[in-house]
């Protein structure tokens, strides 16, 4: 990443539908907001178009393919997508809410890593409107199947709702022999219809939050399967956002409408990668739309990074720490 100064990971939103309505997520709201104007205004990318994007990504130099958002397991052709990415030599990732994991696990033989969003026994219902035990049944099933070995992850967003549940969730992860990641909730200013006061860590909870982070750091030292580096855990404990962000040279995001994005915070499309591409009659790439949009958007991308207030998403933060030569993060961050 440092030599090429280009992303090596494609984070691809392969569909717009979701079977949950998580209160701090606006991905599922995008289709709803357009459906009021046109029922056909937000259709998912076709399988052939997804294959084209994977081809473009490989030509661009992408090494890892991450299928996510809004709920990828709702796509019946997901196994074909992952198999195609795998056939191109990519490491494959899947981010899911876990509702359909048990039902479809046997179709995911070409997925190297699976991340399941999880909050806690009580908070999962409050935040996601989901049955905690149903999701856990899928995680247990996947863990016992042996299909993923140590490549199954529970991702926990820390909010005011689950401060008392996160440490126990990590204990459960150890019992199941799966990994776990944590990150603090982020307030998306564009989601002004969300009751953020009910979700954000309040000042009255700050001491409890610091205590939790210290506990997680200690558990990490004791061998609990927390993939976050200790440096990252200390940064979020001390409320320090990313500085000198390097996400631009780590992760490339493309949504279900083939638009490239800089990151989840700056939610403005940089350009459509298929419209910017030229293929011959045999599907051979004559002009790579990812390269075109990437090169043309350089000034805009740099400006967004320069003016960004920073976030604490662990994927962005850990990549930045490693790119900034933080050795503890390089060796302590396990997911990659």
CSV table of C-alpha atoms in Angstrom, one decimal:
chain,number,residue,atom,x,y,z
A,1,UNK,CA,0.0,0.0,0.0
A,2,UNK,CA,2.8,2.4,0.9
A,3,UNK,CA,4.8,1.7,-2.3
A,4,UNK,CA,1.8,1.8,-4.7
A,5,UNK,CA,-0.2,4.4,-2.8
A,6,UNK,CA,-3.3,2.6,-4.0
A,7,UNK,CA,-6.0,0.6,-2.1
A,8,UNK,CA,-5.5,-3.2,-2.0
A,9,UNK,CA,-9.0,-3.9,-0.5
A,10,UNK,CA,-12.3,-3.5,-2.4
A,11,UNK,CA,-15.3,-3.0,-0.1
A,12,UNK,CA,-18.2,-3.7,-2.4
A,13,UNK,CA,-21.9,-3.0,-1.5
A,14,UNK,CA,-23.5,-5.7,-3.6
A,15,UNK,CA,-27.1,-5.0,-2.7
A,16,UNK,CA,-29.4,-2.4,-1.3
A,17,UNK,CA,-31.9,-4.6,0.6
A,18,UNK,CA,-31.7,-5.6,4.3
A,19,UNK,CA,-33.7,-7.8,6.6
A,20,UNK,CA,-32.9,-5.6,9.6
A,21,UNK,CA,-33.4,-1.9,10.4
A,22,UNK,CA,-30.3,-1.1,12.6
A,23,UNK,CA,-30.8,2.3,14.1
A,24,UNK,CA,-27.3,3.6,13.5
A,25,UNK,CA,-27.1,2.5,9.9
A,26,UNK,CA,-28.3,4.4,6.9
A,27,UNK,CA,-27.4,1.9,4.2
A,28,UNK,CA,-30.9,0.3,4.3
A,29,UNK,CA,-32.5,3.8,4.1
A,30,UNK,CA,-30.9,4.6,0.8
A,31,UNK,CA,-33.2,2.4,-1.2
A,32,UNK,CA,-36.3,3.5,0.8
A,33,UNK,CA,-35.5,7.1,0.1
A,34,UNK,CA,-35.5,6.5,-3.6
A,35,UNK,CA,-38.4,4.1,-3.8
A,36,UNK,CA,-40.8,7.0,-3.1
A,37,UNK,CA,-39.8,8.4,-6.5
A,38,UNK,CA,-39.4,5.3,-8.6
A,39,UNK,CA,-39.6,1.6,-7.9
A,40,UNK,CA,-36.8,1.0,-10.3
A,41,UNK,CA,-34.5,3.7,-9.2
A,42,UNK,CA,-32.3,1.6,-6.9
A,43,UNK,CA,-32.0,-1.9,-8.4
A,44,UNK,CA,-29.0,-4.0,-7.4
A,45,UNK,CA,-26.1,-4.5,-9.8
A,46,UNK,CA,-26.5,-7.5,-12.1
A,47,UNK,CA,-24.2,-10.5,-11.7
A,48,UNK,CA,-22.4,-9.7,-14.9
A,49,UNK,CA,-21.8,-6.1,-13.8
A,50,UNK,CA,-20.4,-7.4,-10.5
A,51,UNK,CA,-18.0,-9.7,-12.4
A,52,UNK,CA,-16.9,-6.7,-14.5
A,53,UNK,CA,-16.2,-4.7,-11.3
A,54,UNK,CA,-14.1,-7.6,-9.9
A,55,UNK,CA,-12.2,-7.7,-13.2
A,56,UNK,CA,-11.6,-4.0,-13.1
A,57,UNK,CA,-10.5,-4.3,-9.4
A,58,UNK,CA,-8.0,-7.1,-10.3
A,59,UNK,CA,-6.6,-5.0,-13.2
A,60,UNK,CA,-6.3,-2.1,-10.8
A,61,UNK,CA,-4.3,-4.2,-8.3
A,62,UNK,CA,-6.9,-5.0,-5.7
A,63,UNK,CA,-5.9,-8.1,-3.6
A,64,UNK,CA,-8.9,-8.5,-1.3
A,65,UNK,CA,-12.7,-8.5,-2.0
A,66,UNK,CA,-15.1,-7.6,0.8
A,67,UNK,CA,-18.8,-8.1,0.1
A,68,UNK,CA,-21.0,-6.1,2.4
A,69,UNK,CA,-24.0,-3.8,2.7
A,70,UNK,CA,-26.7,-3.9,3.1
A,71,UNK,CA,-27.2,-7.7,3.7
A,72,UNK,CA,-25.2,-9.7,1.2
A,73,UNK,CA,-26.7,-13.0,2.2
A,74,UNK,CA,-30.0,-11.8,0.7
A,75,UNK,CA,-28.4,-12.2,-2.8
A,76,UNK,CA,-29.1,-15.7,-4.1
A,77,UNK,CA,-26.1,-15.4,-6.4
A,78,UNK,CA,-23.7,-14.5,-3.6
A,79,UNK,CA,-21.8,-17.9,-3.9
A,80,UNK,CA,-21.1,-17.1,-7.6
A,81,UNK,CA,-19.8,-13.7,-6.7
A,82,UNK,CA,-17.4,-15.0,-4.1
A,83,UNK,CA,-16.3,-17.9,-6.3
A,84,UNK,CA,-15.5,-15.4,-9.1
A,85,UNK,CA,-13.5,-13.2,-6.8
A,86,UNK,CA,-11.7,-16.2,-5.4
A,87,UNK,CA,-10.9,-17.5,-8.9
A,88,UNK,CA,-9.1,-14.2,-9.5
A,89,UNK,CA,-6.8,-14.9,-6.6
A,90,UNK,CA,-8.5,-12.5,-4.2
A,91,UNK,CA,-8.8,-13.1,-0.5
A,92,UNK,CA,-12.6,-12.9,0.2
A,93,UNK,CA,-14.4,-11.3,3.1
A,94,UNK,CA,-18.1,-11.2,3.9
A,95,UNK,CA,-19.8,-8.8,6.4
A,96,UNK,CA,-23.3,-10.0,7.5
A,97,UNK,CA,-25.8,-9.4,10.2
A,98,UNK,CA,-25.9,-13.2,10.7
A,99,UNK,CA,-29.6,-13.8,10.4
A,100,UNK,CA,-29.1,-16.1,7.4
A,101,UNK,CA,-25.7,-17.4,8.3
A,102,UNK,CA,-26.8,-20.9,9.5
A,103,UNK,CA,-29.1,-21.3,6.5
A,104,UNK,CA,-26.5,-20.4,3.9
A,105,UNK,CA,-23.1,-21.3,5.4
A,106,UNK,CA,-22.7,-24.4,3.2
A,107,UNK,CA,-22.8,-22.1,0.1
A,108,UNK,CA,-19.9,-20.0,1.4
A,109,UNK,CA,-17.0,-22.3,0.6
A,110,UNK,CA,-15.2,-19.5,-1.3
A,111,UNK,CA,-15.4,-17.0,1.6
A,112,UNK,CA,-12.1,-16.8,3.6
A,113,UNK,CA,-13.4,-14.5,6.4
A,114,UNK,CA,-16.8,-13.8,7.8
A,115,UNK,CA,-17.7,-10.9,10.1
A,116,UNK,CA,-21.0,-11.0,12.0
A,117,UNK,CA,-22.3,-7.8,13.5
A,118,UNK,CA,-23.2,-8.3,17.2
A,119,UNK,CA,-24.0,-6.0,20.1
A,120,UNK,CA,-25.0,-8.1,23.1
A,121,UNK,CA,-27.9,-10.2,24.5
A,122,UNK,CA,-30.1,-7.3,25.3
A,123,UNK,CA,-28.8,-4.5,23.1
A,124,UNK,CA,-29.0,-6.6,19.8
A,125,UNK,CA,-32.8,-6.4,20.1
A,126,UNK,CA,-32.8,-2.7,20.9
A,127,UNK,CA,-30.4,-1.6,18.3
A,128,UNK,CA,-31.0,-4.0,15.4
A,129,UNK,CA,-34.5,-5.4,16.2
A,130,UNK,CA,-32.9,-8.8,15.9
A,131,UNK,CA,-33.0,-12.0,18.0
A,132,UNK,CA,-29.6,-12.3,19.7
A,133,UNK,CA,-29.9,-16.1,20.1
A,134,UNK,CA,-30.8,-16.6,16.4
A,135,UNK,CA,-27.6,-14.8,15.4
A,136,UNK,CA,-25.6,-16.7,18.0
A,137,UNK,CA,-27.0,-20.0,16.7
A,138,UNK,CA,-25.6,-19.1,13.3
A,139,UNK,CA,-22.2,-18.2,14.8
A,140,UNK,CA,-22.1,-21.4,16.9
A,141,UNK,CA,-23.0,-23.4,13.8
A,142,UNK,CA,-20.3,-21.8,11.7
A,143,UNK,CA,-17.8,-22.2,14.5
A,144,UNK,CA,-18.6,-25.9,15.0
A,145,UNK,CA,-18.6,-26.6,11.3
A,146,UNK,CA,-14.8,-26.1,11.1
A,147,UNK,CA,-15.3,-24.5,7.7
A,148,UNK,CA,-13.8,-21.2,8.8
A,149,UNK,CA,-11.4,-22.3,11.5
A,150,UNK,CA,-10.2,-19.1,13.2
A,151,UNK,CA,-11.5,-16.8,10.4
A,152,UNK,CA,-14.9,-16.1,11.9
A,153,UNK,CA,-15.3,-12.7,13.6
A,154,UNK,CA,-17.9,-11.0,15.8
A,155,UNK,CA,-17.9,-7.2,15.2
A,156,UNK,CA,-19.2,-5.2,18.2
A,157,UNK,CA,-20.1,-1.5,18.0
A,158,UNK,CA,-19.8,0.0,21.5
A,159,UNK,CA,-22.7,2.3,22.3
A,160,UNK,CA,-24.6,3.5,25.4
A,161,UNK,CA,-26.8,0.4,25.0
A,162,UNK,CA,-24.2,-2.3,25.5
A,163,UNK,CA,-21.5,-1.0,27.8
A,164,UNK,CA,-22.3,-3.8,30.3
A,165,UNK,CA,-22.3,-6.6,27.6
A,166,UNK,CA,-19.1,-6.1,25.6
A,167,UNK,CA,-16.7,-7.9,27.9
A,168,UNK,CA,-19.0,-10.9,28.3
A,169,UNK,CA,-19.4,-11.0,24.6
A,170,UNK,CA,-15.6,-11.3,24.3
A,171,UNK,CA,-15.7,-14.2,26.8
A,172,UNK,CA,-18.3,-15.9,24.6
A,173,UNK,CA,-16.0,-15.4,21.6
A,174,UNK,CA,-13.2,-17.2,23.4
A,175,UNK,CA,-15.5,-20.0,24.4
A,176,UNK,CA,-16.6,-20.4,20.7
A,177,UNK,CA,-13.0,-20.1,19.5
A,178,UNK,CA,-13.9,-17.1,17.2
A,179,UNK,CA,-12.4,-13.7,17.0
A,180,UNK,CA,-13.9,-10.4,17.9
A,181,UNK,CA,-13.5,-6.7,17.1
A,182,UNK,CA,-14.8,-3.6,18.8
A,183,UNK,CA,-15.2,0.0,17.7
A,184,UNK,CA,-17.1,2.9,19.2
A,185,UNK,CA,-20.4,4.1,17.6
A,186,UNK,CA,-20.0,7.0,15.1
A,187,UNK,CA,-22.5,9.8,14.8
A,188,UNK,CA,-23.4,10.2,11.1
A,189,UNK,CA,-24.5,13.8,10.9
A,190,UNK,CA,-26.4,13.1,7.7
A,191,UNK,CA,-28.8,10.8,9.7
A,192,UNK,CA,-30.6,13.6,11.5
A,193,UNK,CA,-33.7,11.4,12.0
A,194,UNK,CA,-31.8,9.1,14.4
A,195,UNK,CA,-32.1,9.5,18.2
A,196,UNK,CA,-28.3,9.7,18.8
A,197,UNK,CA,-28.6,10.7,22.4
A,198,UNK,CA,-29.9,7.2,23.1
A,199,UNK,CA,-26.9,5.6,21.4
A,200,UNK,CA,-23.8,7.8,22.0
A,201,UNK,CA,-21.7,7.4,25.1
A,202,UNK,CA,-22.8,10.1,27.5
A,203,UNK,CA,-20.5,12.1,29.8
A,204,UNK,CA,-22.1,10.3,32.7
A,205,UNK,CA,-21.0,7.0,31.1
A,206,UNK,CA,-17.5,8.1,30.3
A,207,UNK,CA,-15.9,6.6,33.4
A,208,UNK,CA,-17.6,3.3,32.7
A,209,UNK,CA,-16.5,3.4,29.0
A,210,UNK,CA,-12.8,4.0,30.1
A,211,UNK,CA,-13.1,1.1,32.5
A,212,UNK,CA,-14.4,-1.1,29.7
A,213,UNK,CA,-11.6,-0.2,27.4
A,214,UNK,CA,-9.0,-0.9,30.1
A,215,UNK,CA,-10.6,-4.2,30.7
A,216,UNK,CA,-10.5,-5.1,27.0
A,217,UNK,CA,-6.8,-4.1,26.8
A,218,UNK,CA,-6.1,-6.4,29.8
A,219,UNK,CA,-8.1,-9.2,28.2
A,220,UNK,CA,-6.2,-8.7,24.9
A,221,UNK,CA,-2.9,-9.1,26.9
A,222,UNK,CA,-4.3,-12.3,28.5
A,223,UNK,CA,-4.9,-13.9,25.1
A,224,UNK,CA,-8.6,-13.2,24.5
A,225,UNK,CA,-9.3,-13.2,20.7
A,226,UNK,CA,-9.7,-9.5,20.3
A,227,UNK,CA,-8.2,-8.5,16.9
A,228,UNK,CA,-7.8,-4.8,17.6
A,229,UNK,CA,-4.3,-3.6,18.4
A,230,UNK,CA,-3.7,-2.3,21.9
A,231,UNK,CA,-2.7,1.0,20.4
A,232,UNK,CA,-6.1,1.4,18.8
A,233,UNK,CA,-7.9,0.4,22.0
A,234,UNK,CA,-6.0,3.1,23.9
A,235,UNK,CA,-6.7,5.7,21.2
A,236,UNK,CA,-10.5,5.2,21.4
A,237,UNK,CA,-10.3,5.0,25.2
A,238,UNK,CA,-8.7,8.5,25.1
A,239,UNK,CA,-11.2,9.7,22.5
A,240,UNK,CA,-8.6,10.4,19.9
A,241,UNK,CA,-9.8,10.3,16.2
A,242,UNK,CA,-7.6,9.3,13.3
A,243,UNK,CA,-4.9,11.8,12.4
A,244,UNK,CA,-3.0,11.7,9.1
A,245,UNK,CA,-5.6,9.3,7.8
A,246,UNK,CA,-4.4,6.7,5.3
A,247,UNK,CA,-7.7,5.0,4.4
A,248,UNK,CA,-7.4,6.4,0.9
A,249,UNK,CA,-4.4,4.1,0.2
A,250,UNK,CA,-6.0,1.1,1.9
A,251,UNK,CA,-9.7,0.6,1.1
A,252,UNK,CA,-11.6,1.4,-2.1
A,253,UNK,CA,-15.4,1.5,-1.7
A,254,UNK,CA,-17.9,0.9,-4.5
A,255,UNK,CA,-21.7,0.9,-3.9
A,256,UNK,CA,-24.5,-1.2,-5.4
A,257,UNK,CA,-24.9,1.5,-8.1
A,258,UNK,CA,-21.2,1.1,-9.2
A,259,UNK,CA,-20.2,4.4,-7.7
A,260,UNK,CA,-16.8,4.8,-6.1
A,261,UNK,CA,-16.6,6.4,-2.6
A,262,UNK,CA,-13.7,7.7,-0.6
A,263,UNK,CA,-14.9,6.4,2.7
A,264,UNK,CA,-18.1,5.9,4.8
A,265,UNK,CA,-17.9,9.4,6.4
A,266,UNK,CA,-17.7,11.3,3.1
A,267,UNK,CA,-20.7,9.8,1.4
A,268,UNK,CA,-20.4,11.6,-1.9
A,269,UNK,CA,-19.8,9.5,-5.0
A,270,UNK,CA,-16.6,10.2,-6.9
A,271,UNK,CA,-17.8,8.6,-10.2
A,272,UNK,CA,-19.3,5.5,-11.7
A,273,UNK,CA,-16.6,2.9,-12.5
A,274,UNK,CA,-18.6,1.1,-15.1
A,275,UNK,CA,-19.6,4.2,-17.0
A,276,UNK,CA,-15.9,5.2,-17.0
A,277,UNK,CA,-14.8,1.8,-18.4
A,278,UNK,CA,-14.4,0.6,-22.0
A,279,UNK,CA,-14.5,-3.1,-22.7
A,280,UNK,CA,-14.1,-4.8,-26.1
A,281,UNK,CA,-16.5,-7.3,-27.6
A,282,UNK,CA,-14.6,-10.1,-25.7
A,283,UNK,CA,-14.8,-8.3,-22.3
A,284,UNK,CA,-11.2,-7.3,-22.4
A,285,UNK,CA,-10.5,-4.1,-20.5
A,286,UNK,CA,-9.6,-1.3,-22.8
A,287,UNK,CA,-10.0,1.5,-20.3
A,288,UNK,CA,-10.3,0.7,-16.6
A,289,UNK,CA,-13.1,2.8,-15.0
A,290,UNK,CA,-11.7,2.3,-11.5
A,291,UNK,CA,-8.3,3.7,-12.6
A,292,UNK,CA,-10.1,6.6,-14.4
A,293,UNK,CA,-12.2,7.6,-11.4
A,294,UNK,CA,-9.3,7.1,-9.0
A,295,UNK,CA,-7.0,9.4,-11.0
A,296,UNK,CA,-9.6,12.1,-11.7
A,297,UNK,CA,-10.8,12.2,-8.1
A,298,UNK,CA,-7.3,12.7,-6.6
A,299,UNK,CA,-7.8,16.4,-5.7
A,300,UNK,CA,-11.3,15.8,-4.2
A,301,UNK,CA,-10.1,12.8,-2.2
A,302,UNK,CA,-7.1,14.7,-0.8
A,303,UNK,CA,-9.3,17.6,0.1
A,304,UNK,CA,-11.8,15.3,2.0
A,305,UNK,CA,-9.0,13.8,4.0
A,306,UNK,CA,-7.5,17.2,4.7
A,307,UNK,CA,-10.7,18.6,6.0
A,308,UNK,CA,-12.0,15.5,7.8
A,309,UNK,CA,-12.5,15.7,11.6
A,310,UNK,CA,-11.5,12.0,11.9
A,311,UNK,CA,-13.3,8.9,12.9
A,312,UNK,CA,-12.6,5.8,15.0
A,313,UNK,CA,-13.7,2.9,12.6
A,314,UNK,CA,-11.2,0.2,13.4
A,315,UNK,CA,-10.5,-0.8,9.8
A,316,UNK,CA,-9.6,2.7,8.8
A,317,UNK,CA,-7.7,3.4,12.0
A,318,UNK,CA,-5.6,0.2,12.1
A,319,UNK,CA,-4.6,0.7,8.4
A,320,UNK,CA,-3.6,4.3,9.2
A,321,UNK,CA,-1.6,3.2,12.2
A,322,UNK,CA,0.2,0.6,10.2
A,323,UNK,CA,0.9,3.0,7.3
A,324,UNK,CA,2.3,5.4,9.8
A,325,UNK,CA,4.8,2.8,11.0
A,326,UNK,CA,3.1,1.9,14.3
A,327,UNK,CA,4.7,-1.4,15.0
A,328,UNK,CA,2.4,-2.5,17.8
A,329,UNK,CA,-0.6,-2.1,15.4
A,330,UNK,CA,1.3,-3.9,12.7
A,331,UNK,CA,1.8,-7.0,14.9
A,332,UNK,CA,-1.2,-6.5,17.1
A,333,UNK,CA,-4.0,-6.1,14.6
A,334,UNK,CA,-4.9,-9.6,13.5
A,335,UNK,CA,-7.7,-9.4,10.9
A,336,UNK,CA,-5.4,-8.9,7.9
